[in-house]
Coordinates of C-alpha atoms and ligand atoms in Angstrom, one line a residue:
X1 CA 26.0 23.7 -4.6
X2 CA 24.5 25.4 -1.6
X3 CA 22.2 28.4 -1.9
X4 CA 22.1 31.3 0.6
X5 CA 19.4 33.9 1.2
X6 CA 19.9 37.5 0.2
X7 CA 18.4 38.5 3.6
X8 CA 21.1 36.5 5.4
X9 CA 18.8 35.2 8.2
X10 CA 17.9 31.8 6.8
X11 CA 20.1 28.7 6.7
X12 CA 21.7 27.7 3.4
X13 CA 19.6 25.4 1.2
X14 CA 20.4 22.6 -1.2
X15 CA 19.3 23.0 -4.8
X16 CA 16.3 20.7 -4.1
X17 CA 15.2 22.9 -1.2
X18 CA 15.7 26.1 -3.0
X19 CA 13.7 24.9 -6.0
X20 CA 10.8 23.5 -4.0
X21 CA 10.6 26.4 -1.5
X22 CA 11.2 29.2 -4.1
X23 CA 11.7 31.8 -1.4
X24 CA 13.9 31.4 1.7
X25 CA 12.3 31.4 5.2
X26 CA 13.4 35.0 5.8
X27 CA 11.7 36.1 2.5
X28 CA 15.1 36.5 0.9
X29 CA 16.0 35.2 -2.6
X30 CA 18.3 32.2 -3.0
X31 CA 21.8 32.8 -4.5
X32 CA 24.3 30.1 -5.3
X33 CA 27.3 30.2 -2.9
X34 CA 29.6 30.3 -5.9
X35 CA 29.5 30.8 -9.6
X36 CA 31.7 28.5 -11.7
X37 CA 33.8 30.1 -14.4
X38 CA 33.8 28.3 -17.8
X39 CA 37.1 27.8 -19.4
X40 CA 38.4 30.1 -22.1
X41 CA 38.5 27.2 -24.6
X42 CA 34.7 26.9 -24.3
X43 CA 34.2 30.5 -25.4
X44 CA 36.8 30.2 -28.2
X45 CA 34.9 27.3 -29.8
X46 CA 31.4 28.1 -28.7
X47 CA 30.3 28.9 -32.3
X48 CA 30.8 25.2 -33.1
X49 CA 28.2 24.1 -30.6
X50 CA 24.4 24.0 -31.0
X51 CA 22.1 25.9 -28.7
X52 CA 21.3 22.7 -26.8
X53 CA 24.9 21.6 -26.6
X54 CA 26.3 24.8 -25.2
X55 CA 23.3 25.0 -22.8
X56 CA 24.2 21.6 -21.4
X57 CA 27.6 22.9 -20.5
X58 CA 26.1 26.0 -18.9
X59 CA 23.6 23.8 -17.0
X60 CA 26.4 21.5 -15.8
X61 CA 28.1 24.5 -14.3
X62 CA 25.0 25.6 -12.4
X63 CA 23.4 22.3 -11.5
X64 CA 25.9 19.5 -12.3
X65 CA 26.8 18.8 -8.7
X66 CA 23.1 18.2 -7.8
X67 CA 21.5 16.4 -10.8
X68 CA 22.9 13.4 -12.7
X69 CA 24.2 14.6 -16.1
X70 CA 21.9 12.5 -18.2
X71 CA 18.8 13.7 -16.3
X72 CA 20.0 17.3 -16.5
X73 CA 20.8 17.2 -20.2
X74 CA 17.4 15.7 -20.9
X75 CA 15.8 18.7 -19.0
X76 CA 17.8 21.1 -21.1
X77 CA 16.9 19.5 -24.4
X78 CA 13.2 19.1 -23.6
X79 CA 13.1 22.8 -22.5
X80 CA 14.9 24.0 -25.6
X81 CA 12.5 22.5 -28.2
X82 CA 12.6 25.8 -30.0
X83 CA 15.2 28.2 -31.2
X84 CA 16.3 31.6 -29.8
X85 CA 17.8 33.1 -32.9
X86 CA 19.8 36.4 -33.2
X87 CA 18.4 38.5 -36.0
X88 CA 20.1 41.5 -37.5
X89 CA 17.9 44.5 -37.3
X90 CA 20.3 47.2 -38.6
X91 CA 24.1 47.8 -38.6
X92 CA 25.4 47.0 -35.1
X93 CA 22.0 46.1 -33.7
X94 CA 20.7 42.6 -33.3
X95 CA 17.4 41.2 -31.8
X96 CA 17.7 38.1 -29.6
X97 CA 14.3 36.7 -30.4
X98 CA 12.9 34.9 -27.4
X99 CA 9.4 34.4 -28.6
X100 CA 9.6 31.2 -30.6
X101 CA 8.3 29.0 -27.7
X102 CA 4.8 27.8 -27.0
X103 CA 3.5 31.0 -25.5
X104 CA 5.6 33.4 -27.7
X105 CA 7.6 35.0 -24.9
X106 CA 10.9 34.5 -23.2
X107 CA 9.4 33.1 -20.0
X108 CA 8.8 29.8 -21.8
X109 CA 12.5 28.9 -21.3
X110 CA 12.6 29.4 -17.6
X111 CA 9.1 27.9 -17.0
X112 CA 9.7 24.8 -19.0
X113 CA 13.0 24.2 -17.3
X114 CA 11.6 24.7 -13.9
X115 CA 8.6 22.4 -14.5
X116 CA 11.0 19.6 -15.3
X117 CA 13.4 20.3 -12.5
X118 CA 10.5 20.5 -10.0
X119 CA 9.2 17.2 -11.3
X120 CA 12.7 15.7 -10.8
X121 CA 12.9 16.9 -7.1
X122 CA 9.2 16.4 -6.2
X123 CA 9.7 12.6 -6.8
X124 CA 6.0 11.7 -6.8
X125 CA 4.7 14.0 -4.0
X126 CA 1.7 16.3 -4.7
X127 CA 2.9 19.9 -5.0
X128 CA 1.0 23.2 -5.6
X129 CA 2.6 26.0 -7.6
X130 CA 1.5 29.6 -6.9
X131 CA 2.4 32.1 -9.5
X132 CA 1.6 35.8 -9.7
X133 CA 1.6 37.3 -13.2
X134 CA 1.5 40.7 -14.8
X135 CA 0.8 38.9 -18.2
X136 CA 3.4 36.6 -19.6
X137 CA 4.6 34.7 -16.6
X138 CA 1.2 33.1 -16.1
X139 CA 1.0 31.7 -19.6
X140 CA 4.5 30.5 -19.7
X141 CA 4.3 28.7 -16.3
X142 CA 0.8 27.3 -17.0
X143 CA 2.0 25.9 -20.3
X144 CA 5.3 24.8 -18.9
X145 CA 3.5 22.7 -16.2
X146 CA 0.4 21.7 -18.2
X147 CA -0.1 17.9 -17.7
X148 CA 2.9 17.5 -15.4
X149 CA 1.7 14.8 -12.9
X150 CA 1.5 15.6 -9.2
X151 CA 1.6 19.4 -9.7
X152 CA -1.3 21.8 -9.5
X153 CA -0.8 25.4 -10.7
X154 CA -2.6 28.5 -9.5
X155 CA -2.1 31.5 -11.7
X156 CA -3.0 34.9 -9.9
X157 CA -3.5 37.7 -12.3
X158 CA -4.8 41.3 -12.0
X159 CA -8.4 41.7 -13.3
X160 CA -8.5 43.8 -16.4
X161 CA -4.8 44.5 -16.5
X162 CA -3.6 41.8 -18.8
X163 CA -4.3 41.7 -22.6
X164 CA -7.1 39.4 -23.8
X165 CA -4.5 37.4 -25.7
X166 CA -2.4 37.0 -22.6
X167 CA -5.4 36.0 -20.5
X168 CA -6.6 33.2 -22.8
X169 CA -3.2 31.5 -22.6
X170 CA -3.6 30.6 -19.0
X171 CA -7.4 30.7 -18.5
X172 CA -8.3 28.2 -21.3
X173 CA -6.0 25.3 -20.4
X174 CA -8.0 23.4 -17.7
X175 CA -6.6 20.2 -16.3
X176 CA -4.0 20.9 -13.5
X177 CA -4.1 24.7 -14.2
X178 CA -6.4 27.1 -12.4
X179 CA -6.6 30.8 -13.1
X180 CA -7.5 33.2 -10.2
X181 CA -8.7 36.6 -11.3
X182 CA -7.7 39.0 -8.5
X183 CA -9.5 42.3 -8.0
X184 CA -6.3 44.4 -7.7
X185 CA -3.0 45.1 -9.4
X186 CA 0.1 42.9 -10.1
X187 CA 1.7 43.9 -6.8
X188 CA -1.4 42.7 -4.9
X189 CA -1.1 39.3 -6.7
X190 CA 2.6 39.1 -5.8
X191 CA 1.8 40.1 -2.2
X192 CA -0.8 37.3 -1.9
X193 CA 1.7 34.7 -3.1
X194 CA 4.4 36.0 -0.8
X195 CA 2.0 35.9 2.1
X196 CA 1.0 32.4 1.4
X197 CA 4.6 31.4 1.6
X198 CA 5.1 33.1 4.9
X199 CA 2.0 31.4 6.3
X200 CA 3.5 28.5 8.2
X201 CA 0.2 26.9 9.2
X202 CA -0.9 26.9 5.5
X203 CA 2.4 25.4 4.4
X204 CA 2.3 22.7 7.0
X205 CA -1.0 21.6 5.5
X206 CA -0.2 22.2 1.8
X207 CA 3.1 21.8 0.0
X208 CA 3.5 25.1 -1.8
X209 CA 6.0 26.3 -4.2
X210 CA 6.6 29.4 -6.3
X211 CA 7.2 29.8 -10.0
X212 CA 7.9 33.5 -10.1
X213 CA 11.3 34.6 -11.4
X214 CA 12.6 34.4 -7.9
X215 CA 12.9 30.6 -8.2
X216 CA 16.5 29.6 -9.1
X217 CA 15.2 26.9 -11.5
X218 CA 13.4 29.6 -13.5
X219 CA 15.8 32.5 -13.6
X220 CA 19.2 30.7 -14.0
X221 CA 18.3 28.8 -17.2
X222 CA 17.6 32.1 -18.9
X223 CA 21.3 32.4 -19.1
X224 CA 21.3 29.7 -21.8
X225 CA 20.2 32.0 -24.6
X226 CA 22.7 34.7 -23.9
X227 CA 25.5 32.2 -24.4
X228 CA 23.7 31.2 -27.6
X229 CA 23.5 34.8 -28.8
X230 CA 27.2 35.1 -28.3
X231 CA 27.9 31.9 -30.2
X232 CA 25.7 32.8 -33.1
X233 CA 27.4 36.2 -33.4
X234 CA 30.8 34.6 -33.5
X235 CA 29.5 32.2 -36.1
X236 CA 28.8 35.3 -38.2
X237 CA 32.3 36.5 -37.7
X238 CA 31.9 38.9 -34.8
X239 CA 35.0 38.8 -32.6
X240 CA 34.2 41.5 -30.0
X241 CA 32.1 41.8 -26.9
X242 CA 28.5 42.8 -27.4
X243 CA 26.5 45.2 -25.3
X244 CA 23.4 43.4 -24.0
X245 CA 20.2 45.3 -23.4
X246 CA 17.3 43.7 -21.5
X247 CA 13.8 45.1 -21.2
X248 CA 13.2 44.6 -17.5
X249 CA 10.4 44.3 -15.0
X250 CA 11.2 42.0 -12.2
X251 CA 14.8 41.8 -13.5
X252 CA 15.0 38.0 -13.7
X253 CA 16.0 38.0 -17.3
X254 CA 18.8 40.6 -16.8
X255 CA 19.9 38.8 -13.7
X256 CA 20.5 35.6 -15.7
X257 CA 22.6 37.5 -18.2
X258 CA 24.6 39.0 -15.3
X259 CA 25.3 35.5 -14.0
X260 CA 26.4 34.5 -17.5
X261 CA 28.9 37.3 -17.5
X262 CA 30.2 36.1 -14.1
X263 CA 30.7 32.7 -15.7
X264 CA 33.0 34.4 -18.2
X265 CA 30.5 35.2 -21.1
X266 CA 32.2 38.2 -22.9
X267 CA 29.8 41.2 -22.5
X268 CA 31.0 44.7 -22.9
X269 CA 28.3 46.1 -20.6
X270 CA 24.6 45.8 -19.9
X271 CA 21.7 48.2 -20.3
X272 CA 18.5 47.7 -18.3
X273 CA 15.6 49.1 -20.2
X274 CA 12.7 50.2 -18.1
X275 CA 9.3 51.5 -19.2
X276 CA 7.8 54.3 -17.1
X277 CA 8.3 52.1 -14.0
X278 CA 11.7 53.5 -13.5
X279 CA 12.8 52.4 -10.0
X280 CA 16.0 50.8 -11.2
X281 CA 16.8 53.8 -13.5
X282 CA 16.3 56.1 -10.6
X283 CA 18.5 53.9 -8.4
X284 CA 21.3 54.2 -10.9
X285 CA 20.9 58.0 -10.9
X286 CA 20.8 58.7 -7.2
X287 CA 22.0 55.5 -5.6
X288 CA 18.9 54.9 -3.5
X289 CA 16.5 52.1 -4.2
X290 CA 12.9 53.3 -3.6
X291 CA 10.1 50.9 -4.5
X292 CA 6.9 52.6 -5.9
X293 CA 3.4 51.4 -6.8
X294 CA 3.5 50.2 -10.4
X295 CA 2.1 52.2 -13.3
X296 CA 0.2 50.7 -16.2
X297 CA 2.1 51.1 -19.5
X298 CA 2.0 49.7 -23.1
X299 CA 4.8 47.2 -22.0
X300 CA 2.6 45.8 -19.3
X301 CA 4.8 42.7 -18.5
X302 CA 7.3 45.2 -17.2
X303 CA 4.9 47.1 -15.0
X304 CA 6.7 46.4 -11.7
X305 CA 7.2 48.9 -8.9
X306 CA 9.5 46.8 -6.7
X307 CA 11.5 44.4 -8.8
X308 CA 12.1 41.2 -6.9
X309 CA 15.5 40.4 -8.4
X310 CA 17.0 43.7 -7.4
X311 CA 18.1 41.9 -4.2
X312 CA 20.1 39.5 -6.4
X313 CA 21.8 42.2 -8.4
X314 CA 22.7 44.0 -5.2
X315 CA 24.3 40.8 -3.8
X316 CA 26.1 39.9 -7.0
X317 CA 27.9 43.3 -7.0
X318 CA 28.8 43.2 -3.4
X319 CA 26.1 45.7 -2.4
X320 CA 28.0 48.5 -4.2
X321 CA 26.2 51.1 -6.2
X322 CA 29.4 51.9 -8.1
X323 CA 30.0 48.3 -9.0
X324 CA 26.5 48.1 -10.4
X325 CA 26.9 51.4 -12.3
X326 CA 30.2 50.2 -13.8
X327 CA 28.4 47.2 -15.4
X328 CA 24.8 48.2 -16.0
X329 CA 23.4 51.4 -17.6
X330 CA 19.8 52.4 -17.5
X331 CA 17.1 53.9 -19.6
X332 CA 13.4 54.7 -19.1
X333 CA 11.0 54.7 -22.0
X334 CA 7.6 56.2 -21.7
X335 CA 4.5 55.1 -23.7
X336 CA 4.8 57.9 -26.3
X337 CA 8.3 56.9 -27.0
X338 CA 7.4 53.2 -27.2
X339 CA 4.9 54.0 -29.8
X340 CA 7.2 56.3 -31.8
X341 CA 10.0 53.6 -31.6
X342 CA 7.7 50.9 -33.0
X343 CA 6.8 53.1 -35.9
X344 CA 10.3 54.4 -36.6
X345 CA 11.9 51.0 -36.4
X346 CA 9.3 49.5 -38.7
X347 CA 9.7 52.3 -41.2
X348 CA 13.5 52.3 -41.3
X349 CA 14.3 48.5 -40.9
X350 CA 11.0 46.6 -41.6
X351 CA 11.4 45.0 -38.2
X352 CA 8.2 44.9 -36.1
X353 CA 8.9 45.3 -32.4
X354 CA 6.5 44.5 -29.6
X355 CA 6.1 47.2 -26.8
X356 CA 8.7 45.4 -24.5
X357 CA 11.2 44.9 -27.3
X358 CA 10.7 48.5 -28.2
X359 CA 12.0 49.6 -24.8
X360 CA 15.0 47.4 -25.4
X361 CA 15.7 48.7 -28.9
X362 CA 15.2 52.3 -27.9
X363 CA 17.6 52.0 -24.9
X364 CA 20.2 50.2 -27.0
X365 CA 20.0 52.6 -30.0
X366 CA 20.3 55.6 -27.6
X367 CA 23.0 54.0 -25.5
X368 CA 25.3 52.4 -28.1
X369 CA 28.6 54.1 -28.7
X370 CA 30.6 54.4 -31.9
X371 CA 31.9 51.0 -33.0
X372 CA 29.9 48.9 -30.5
X373 CA 27.7 46.0 -31.4
X374 CA 24.5 45.5 -29.3
X375 CA 21.9 42.8 -28.8
X376 CA 18.5 43.6 -27.3
X377 CA 16.0 41.0 -26.2
X378 CA 12.8 40.9 -28.2
X379 CA 11.0 39.3 -25.3
X380 CA 7.6 38.7 -26.9
X381 CA 6.0 38.3 -30.3
X382 CA 4.2 41.5 -31.4
X383 CA 1.0 39.5 -32.0
X384 CA 0.7 39.0 -28.2
X385 CA -0.2 42.7 -28.1
X386 CA -2.0 42.8 -31.4
X387 CA -4.6 45.6 -30.7
X388 CA -2.0 47.9 -29.2
X389 CA 0.6 47.3 -32.0
X390 CA -2.0 47.7 -34.7
X391 CA -3.2 51.0 -33.2
X392 CA 0.4 52.2 -33.3
X393 CA 1.4 51.1 -36.8
X394 CA -2.0 51.2 -38.5
X395 CA -1.1 47.8 -40.1
X396 CA -2.4 44.4 -39.4
X397 CA -0.3 42.1 -37.2
X398 CA -0.5 38.4 -38.3
X399 CA -1.2 36.0 -35.5
X400 CA 0.9 32.8 -35.5
X401 CA -1.3 29.6 -35.4
X402 CA -0.2 28.5 -31.9
X403 CA -1.5 31.8 -30.5
X404 CA -4.7 31.7 -32.5
X405 CA -5.4 28.2 -31.1
X406 CA -5.4 29.7 -27.5
X407 CA -7.9 32.4 -28.6
X408 CA -10.4 29.8 -29.7
X409 CA -10.4 28.2 -26.2
X410 CA -13.1 28.7 -23.4
X411 CA -12.1 31.1 -20.6
X412 CA -12.4 29.7 -17.1
X413 CA -11.3 31.6 -14.0
X414 CA -12.1 32.1 -10.3
X415 CA -12.7 35.7 -9.2
X416 CA -11.1 36.6 -5.8
X417 CA -10.5 39.8 -3.9
X418 CA -7.0 41.0 -2.9
X419 CA -7.4 40.2 0.8
X420 CA -5.2 37.4 2.0
X421 CA -7.8 35.7 4.1
X422 CA -10.1 35.2 1.1
X423 CA -7.3 33.8 -0.9
X424 CA -6.3 31.5 1.9
X425 CA -9.8 30.2 2.4
X426 CA -10.1 29.5 -1.3
X427 CA -6.9 27.4 -1.2
X428 CA -7.8 25.4 1.8
X429 CA -11.4 24.8 0.6
X430 CA -10.1 23.7 -2.8
X431 CA -7.2 21.5 -1.7
X432 CA -8.0 20.2 1.8
Ligands
PLP1 C1 8.3 39.3 -18.0 C2 8.6 40.1 -19.2 C3 9.5 41.1 -19.2 C4 10.3 41.5 -18.0 O1 11.2 40.4 -17.6 P1 11.8 40.4 -16.1 O2 12.6 39.2 -16.1 O3 10.7 40.4 -15.2 O4 12.6 41.6 -16.0 C5 9.8 41.8 -20.4 N1 9.1 41.5 -21.5 C6 8.1 40.5 -21.6 C7 7.4 40.3 -22.8 C8 7.8 39.8 -20.4 O5 6.9 38.9 -20.4

């Protein structure tokens, strides 16, 4: 499979190049030249397959031309060492729980898969992974790569803008993982990473790669759990097409679901749930995409003012606003509504949402029509936002042991400014 750049000014890349480079030379995002449709028979019998089995079929369609089947299937099974169950919350509304991995958020799936695929393609060379995080990416990538030989990971995070629980998950690991505390916001962190990739002199000296959701090895595998959600609903006797609602920031997770639908996954329509960072919602209203500085909200992993995967959605639907509107609806949920939703949902269903899942649940509940069944992604465990959720509900949130273990660790990070030169000097001093 060849991958092209959404900016159209870079040559096509092989999967290996797209994975190692992350971003194309023209700063575009890689897109597969074609998307394979899975046969009808697969969907008719999907309920008989386990999560790992059906994910191997999906992985074959994406990556089968480029990676031998046994190596690919091992990557899939190693990645999916935990379940992504579909849990009934109330009539017609299900939570796709994506927080059962090591760092209790959905990014574990993409990060674990990417670490394994990068290991496959790096073939013994020393490689440096740069990742900007607004909270959960850093922990998922750091944990996904921890101990992977020949790979060093630098996690850039905005000082004071991630929760203490998120912070400890990437600052306490040590080994091949270094946390860089940037005096700026998430967009500054993302800009530093993007600048490093555009710096040809730096890249000539240091092999660099990205692990943000722009990397095809990170975002595509996120399709696995949408197929599983459909399979598990069918197993419970559901025969229709669900509405899928995804709490979105950089739109990698939604984008994976859209790719799933292009492969034939039956989905009635999609809802993109935004917090107060409503660039995509506004785009759906007025047809113009206008990036803005990000705002801090309760759902901080979605505080993104210029979602990188918008370019992929734009491409996927032939650069047509109407085609996008025909498949994806939008919603914006402010902090007061997030808090009210967590309280209401707990009181009426006994299901405890995290602030991101609350955006999804709210958007789905408001958007679902008579007779429709919907799934929203519960993208993180509420204990990751313990203080916020407890302040909202007034009740204690129990912390799973794997999260408590991080909190006992010793924080280690390097403080840096948001200027590119300082970041560049740090990298060359450390690595050369
Ligand atoms: C990253 C993240 C999101 C947003 O996902 P995108 O793929 O960036 O749209 C939502 N919720 C949680 C908990 C996250 O960590």
